[in-house]
Amino acid sequence: MCWQLFLSSDKELSHVEWEEASPAFNTQPLSDTEERVRIQFSLPHVIYLGSHDGCSCGFFGEDNDEPEDKNQRNEDTKRLSKYLHESLEIGANLEMFLCWQGGEIEPQVTRKQLTPKDFLTTEFPLKENEFATIVSTAN
């Protein structure tokens, strides 16, 4: 089973293509089974955020990961942070939800506020079934 990271916005956001030959951070439209995650959000445009793994699992790591895996994870989270920052710069409102595959309609356990910089830490700032509003600066 895989992690699924979703982002919603009041604006249509830029698409970051998945490249098989050079896997990295990417954005995807929702699949038919993912459509039900929309109930988590108040904003109309919802996308799936993927990593170098193709799913959202690559944003997460273990202490015993190989250096190459850590480097790829760091690159994915840097690109995610940049994507969030650029989206906020164009005036988008952003919401994010993290769940396991199949948990799209599970209740939110926590609501928090995050900034793009929060994604540059060694530990991913969201946990299972957590919802976040993404803002430019923390209040």
PDB file of C-alpha atoms in Angstrom:
ATOM      1  CA  MET A   1       0.000   0.000   0.000  1.00  0.00           C
ATOM      2  CA  CYS A   2       1.217   3.518  -0.789  1.00  0.00           C
ATOM      3  CA  TRP A   3       1.020   6.955   0.736  1.00  0.00           C
ATOM      4  CA  GLN A   4      -1.146   9.433  -1.148  1.00  0.00           C
ATOM      5  CA  LEU A   5      -0.534  13.168  -0.901  1.00  0.00           C
ATOM      6  CA  PHE A   6      -3.211  15.454  -2.307  1.00  0.00           C
ATOM      7  CA  LEU A   7      -3.212  19.207  -2.874  1.00  0.00           C
ATOM      8  CA  SER A   8      -6.218  21.425  -3.502  1.00  0.00           C
ATOM      9  CA  SER A   9      -6.317  24.996  -4.707  1.00  0.00           C
ATOM     10  CA  ASP A  10      -8.736  27.699  -5.734  1.00  0.00           C
ATOM     11  CA  LYS A  11      -6.674  28.089  -8.929  1.00  0.00           C
ATOM     12  CA  GLU A  12      -5.662  25.552 -11.515  1.00  0.00           C
ATOM     13  CA  LEU A  13      -2.013  24.793 -10.790  1.00  0.00           C
ATOM     14  CA  SER A  14       0.812  23.986 -13.182  1.00  0.00           C
ATOM     15  CA  HIS A  15       1.328  20.367 -14.167  1.00  0.00           C
ATOM     16  CA  VAL A  16       4.680  18.685 -13.489  1.00  0.00           C
ATOM     17  CA  GLU A  17       5.011  15.738 -15.845  1.00  0.00           C
ATOM     18  CA  TRP A  18       6.120  12.277 -14.705  1.00  0.00           C
ATOM     19  CA  GLU A  19       9.199  11.208 -16.663  1.00  0.00           C
ATOM     20  CA  GLU A  20       9.964   7.491 -16.598  1.00  0.00           C
ATOM     21  CA  ALA A  21      13.579   8.070 -17.675  1.00  0.00           C
ATOM     22  CA  SER A  22      14.152  10.674 -14.955  1.00  0.00           C
ATOM     23  CA  PRO A  23      11.726  10.027 -12.085  1.00  0.00           C
ATOM     24  CA  ALA A  24      11.163  12.984  -9.766  1.00  0.00           C
ATOM     25  CA  PHE A  25       8.482  15.119  -8.131  1.00  0.00           C
ATOM     26  CA  ASN A  26       5.350  15.219 -10.294  1.00  0.00           C
ATOM     27  CA  THR A  27       1.689  16.183 -10.223  1.00  0.00           C
ATOM     28  CA  GLN A  28      -1.161  14.097 -11.570  1.00  0.00           C
ATOM     29  CA  PRO A  29      -4.887  14.532 -12.064  1.00  0.00           C
ATOM     30  CA  LEU A  30      -6.986  12.402  -9.741  1.00  0.00           C
ATOM     31  CA  SER A  31      -7.755   8.858 -10.847  1.00  0.00           C
ATOM     32  CA  ASP A  32     -11.356   7.648 -10.747  1.00  0.00           C
ATOM     33  CA  THR A  33     -10.802   5.975  -7.370  1.00  0.00           C
ATOM     34  CA  GLU A  34      -9.054   9.060  -5.954  1.00  0.00           C
ATOM     35  CA  GLU A  35     -11.924  11.401  -6.881  1.00  0.00           C
ATOM     36  CA  ARG A  36     -13.608  10.705  -3.553  1.00  0.00           C
ATOM     37  CA  VAL A  37     -10.811  12.567  -1.707  1.00  0.00           C
ATOM     38  CA  ARG A  38     -12.510  15.814  -2.776  1.00  0.00           C
ATOM     39  CA  ILE A  39     -14.676  15.610   0.365  1.00  0.00           C
ATOM     40  CA  GLN A  40     -11.568  16.524   2.400  1.00  0.00           C
ATOM     41  CA  PHE A  41     -11.189  19.900   0.699  1.00  0.00           C
ATOM     42  CA  SER A  42     -13.001  23.217   0.441  1.00  0.00           C
ATOM     43  CA  LEU A  43     -11.150  24.212  -2.745  1.00  0.00           C
ATOM     44  CA  PRO A  44     -12.172  22.949  -6.211  1.00  0.00           C
ATOM     45  CA  HIS A  45      -8.929  21.991  -7.952  1.00  0.00           C
ATOM     46  CA  VAL A  46      -7.437  18.790  -6.486  1.00  0.00           C
ATOM     47  CA  ILE A  47      -4.306  16.998  -7.690  1.00  0.00           C
ATOM     48  CA  TYR A  48      -2.136  14.084  -6.615  1.00  0.00           C
ATOM     49  CA  LEU A  49       1.483  14.817  -5.666  1.00  0.00           C
ATOM     50  CA  GLY A  50       3.971  12.123  -6.625  1.00  0.00           C
ATOM     51  CA  SER A  51       7.641  11.502  -5.904  1.00  0.00           C
ATOM     52  CA  HIS A  52      10.487   9.743  -7.697  1.00  0.00           C
ATOM     53  CA  ASP A  53       8.810   6.455  -6.668  1.00  0.00           C
ATOM     54  CA  GLY A  54       5.814   7.323  -8.841  1.00  0.00           C
ATOM     55  CA  CYS A  55       3.607   7.414  -5.753  1.00  0.00           C
ATOM     56  CA  SER A  56       3.860   9.666  -2.683  1.00  0.00           C
ATOM     57  CA  CYS A  57       5.988   7.160  -0.725  1.00  0.00           C
ATOM     58  CA  GLY A  58       9.212   8.786  -1.911  1.00  0.00           C
ATOM     59  CA  PHE A  59       8.547  11.831   0.310  1.00  0.00           C
ATOM     60  CA  PHE A  60       9.050   9.569   3.336  1.00  0.00           C
ATOM     61  CA  GLY A  61      12.117   7.702   4.407  1.00  0.00           C
ATOM     62  CA  GLU A  62      13.706   5.505   6.995  1.00  0.00           C
ATOM     63  CA  ASP A  63      16.856   6.089   9.004  1.00  0.00           C
ATOM     64  CA  ASN A  64      18.470   3.096   7.279  1.00  0.00           C
ATOM     65  CA  ASP A  65      17.770   4.325   3.723  1.00  0.00           C
ATOM     66  CA  GLU A  66      20.627   4.176   1.259  1.00  0.00           C
ATOM     67  CA  PRO A  67      22.330   7.542   0.552  1.00  0.00           C
ATOM     68  CA  GLU A  68      20.900   7.567  -2.988  1.00  0.00           C
ATOM     69  CA  ASP A  69      17.360   7.153  -1.598  1.00  0.00           C
ATOM     70  CA  LYS A  70      17.942   9.980   0.883  1.00  0.00           C
ATOM     71  CA  ASN A  71      19.237  12.208  -1.915  1.00  0.00           C
ATOM     72  CA  GLN A  72      16.203  11.469  -4.089  1.00  0.00           C
ATOM     73  CA  ARG A  73      13.849  12.102  -1.153  1.00  0.00           C
ATOM     74  CA  ASN A  74      15.586  15.413  -0.407  1.00  0.00           C
ATOM     75  CA  GLU A  75      15.284  16.433  -4.053  1.00  0.00           C
ATOM     76  CA  ASP A  76      11.580  15.498  -4.106  1.00  0.00           C
ATOM     77  CA  THR A  77      10.815  17.521  -0.984  1.00  0.00           C
ATOM     78  CA  LYS A  78      12.801  20.510  -2.327  1.00  0.00           C
ATOM     79  CA  ARG A  79      10.780  20.404  -5.535  1.00  0.00           C
ATOM     80  CA  LEU A  80       7.546  20.043  -3.561  1.00  0.00           C
ATOM     81  CA  SER A  81       8.479  23.047  -1.409  1.00  0.00           C
ATOM     82  CA  LYS A  82       9.312  25.087  -4.520  1.00  0.00           C
ATOM     83  CA  TYR A  83       6.031  24.058  -6.172  1.00  0.00           C
ATOM     84  CA  LEU A  84       4.059  25.156  -3.092  1.00  0.00           C
ATOM     85  CA  HIS A  85       5.988  28.439  -2.884  1.00  0.00           C
ATOM     86  CA  GLU A  86       5.405  29.207  -6.574  1.00  0.00           C
ATOM     87  CA  SER A  87       1.708  28.355  -6.246  1.00  0.00           C
ATOM     88  CA  LEU A  88       1.344  30.737  -3.309  1.00  0.00           C
ATOM     89  CA  GLU A  89       3.190  33.441  -5.269  1.00  0.00           C
ATOM     90  CA  ILE A  90       0.495  33.400  -7.970  1.00  0.00           C
ATOM     91  CA  GLY A  91      -2.109  33.973  -5.249  1.00  0.00           C
ATOM     92  CA  ALA A  92      -3.375  30.419  -4.850  1.00  0.00           C
ATOM     93  CA  ASN A  93      -4.964  29.214  -1.630  1.00  0.00           C
ATOM     94  CA  LEU A  94      -3.699  25.712  -0.835  1.00  0.00           C
ATOM     95  CA  GLU A  95      -4.897  22.755   1.217  1.00  0.00           C
ATOM     96  CA  MET A  96      -3.173  19.383   1.622  1.00  0.00           C
ATOM     97  CA  PHE A  97      -4.249  15.949   2.862  1.00  0.00           C
ATOM     98  CA  LEU A  98      -2.152  12.813   3.440  1.00  0.00           C
ATOM     99  CA  CYS A  99      -3.562   9.298   3.670  1.00  0.00           C
ATOM    100  CA  TRP A 100      -2.809   5.696   2.838  1.00  0.00           C
ATOM    101  CA  GLN A 101      -4.132   4.422  -0.480  1.00  0.00           C
ATOM    102  CA  GLY A 102      -7.797   3.632   0.102  1.00  0.00           C
ATOM    103  CA  GLY A 103      -8.078   6.116   2.988  1.00  0.00           C
ATOM    104  CA  GLU A 104      -9.273   9.062   0.915  1.00  0.00           C
ATOM    105  CA  ILE A 105     -12.500   9.493   2.899  1.00  0.00           C
ATOM    106  CA  GLU A 106     -11.132   8.698   6.363  1.00  0.00           C
ATOM    107  CA  PRO A 107     -11.752  11.451   8.942  1.00  0.00           C
ATOM    108  CA  GLN A 108      -9.053  14.067   9.374  1.00  0.00           C
ATOM    109  CA  VAL A 109      -7.254  13.544  12.691  1.00  0.00           C
ATOM    110  CA  THR A 110      -5.483  16.908  12.775  1.00  0.00           C
ATOM    111  CA  ARG A 111      -5.716  20.244  11.008  1.00  0.00           C
ATOM    112  CA  LYS A 112      -2.594  22.385  10.900  1.00  0.00           C
ATOM    113  CA  GLN A 113      -0.981  25.266   9.082  1.00  0.00           C
ATOM    114  CA  LEU A 114       2.290  24.733   7.205  1.00  0.00           C
ATOM    115  CA  THR A 115       4.616  26.794   5.037  1.00  0.00           C
ATOM    116  CA  PRO A 116       6.624  25.566   2.038  1.00  0.00           C
ATOM    117  CA  LYS A 117       9.760  25.680   4.227  1.00  0.00           C
ATOM    118  CA  ASP A 118       8.230  23.104   6.576  1.00  0.00           C
ATOM    119  CA  PHE A 119       8.737  20.506   3.832  1.00  0.00           C
ATOM    120  CA  LEU A 120      12.516  21.033   3.852  1.00  0.00           C
ATOM    121  CA  THR A 121      13.020  19.315   7.206  1.00  0.00           C
ATOM    122  CA  THR A 122      14.264  15.756   7.632  1.00  0.00           C
ATOM    123  CA  GLU A 123      10.832  14.553   8.776  1.00  0.00           C
ATOM    124  CA  PHE A 124       7.796  15.043   6.549  1.00  0.00           C
ATOM    125  CA  PRO A 125       5.493  17.548   8.314  1.00  0.00           C
ATOM    126  CA  LEU A 126       2.239  15.612   7.752  1.00  0.00           C
ATOM    127  CA  LYS A 127       1.199  12.313   9.275  1.00  0.00           C
ATOM    128  CA  GLU A 128      -1.564   9.878   8.337  1.00  0.00           C
ATOM    129  CA  ASN A 129      -4.960  11.558   7.790  1.00  0.00           C
ATOM    130  CA  GLU A 130      -3.646  15.016   8.598  1.00  0.00           C
ATOM    131  CA  PHE A 131      -4.952  18.081   6.784  1.00  0.00           C
ATOM    132  CA  ALA A 132      -2.988  21.293   6.332  1.00  0.00           C
ATOM    133  CA  THR A 133      -3.542  24.756   4.998  1.00  0.00           C
ATOM    134  CA  ILE A 134      -0.379  25.894   3.227  1.00  0.00           C
ATOM    135  CA  VAL A 135       0.521  29.551   3.811  1.00  0.00           C
ATOM    136  CA  SER A 136       3.467  31.795   2.918  1.00  0.00           C
ATOM    137  CA  THR A 137       4.517  32.484   6.491  1.00  0.00           C
ATOM    138  CA  ALA A 138       3.485  30.894   9.767  1.00  0.00           C
ATOM    139  CA  ASN A 139       1.191  32.911  12.019  1.00  0.00           C
TER     140      ASN A 139
END
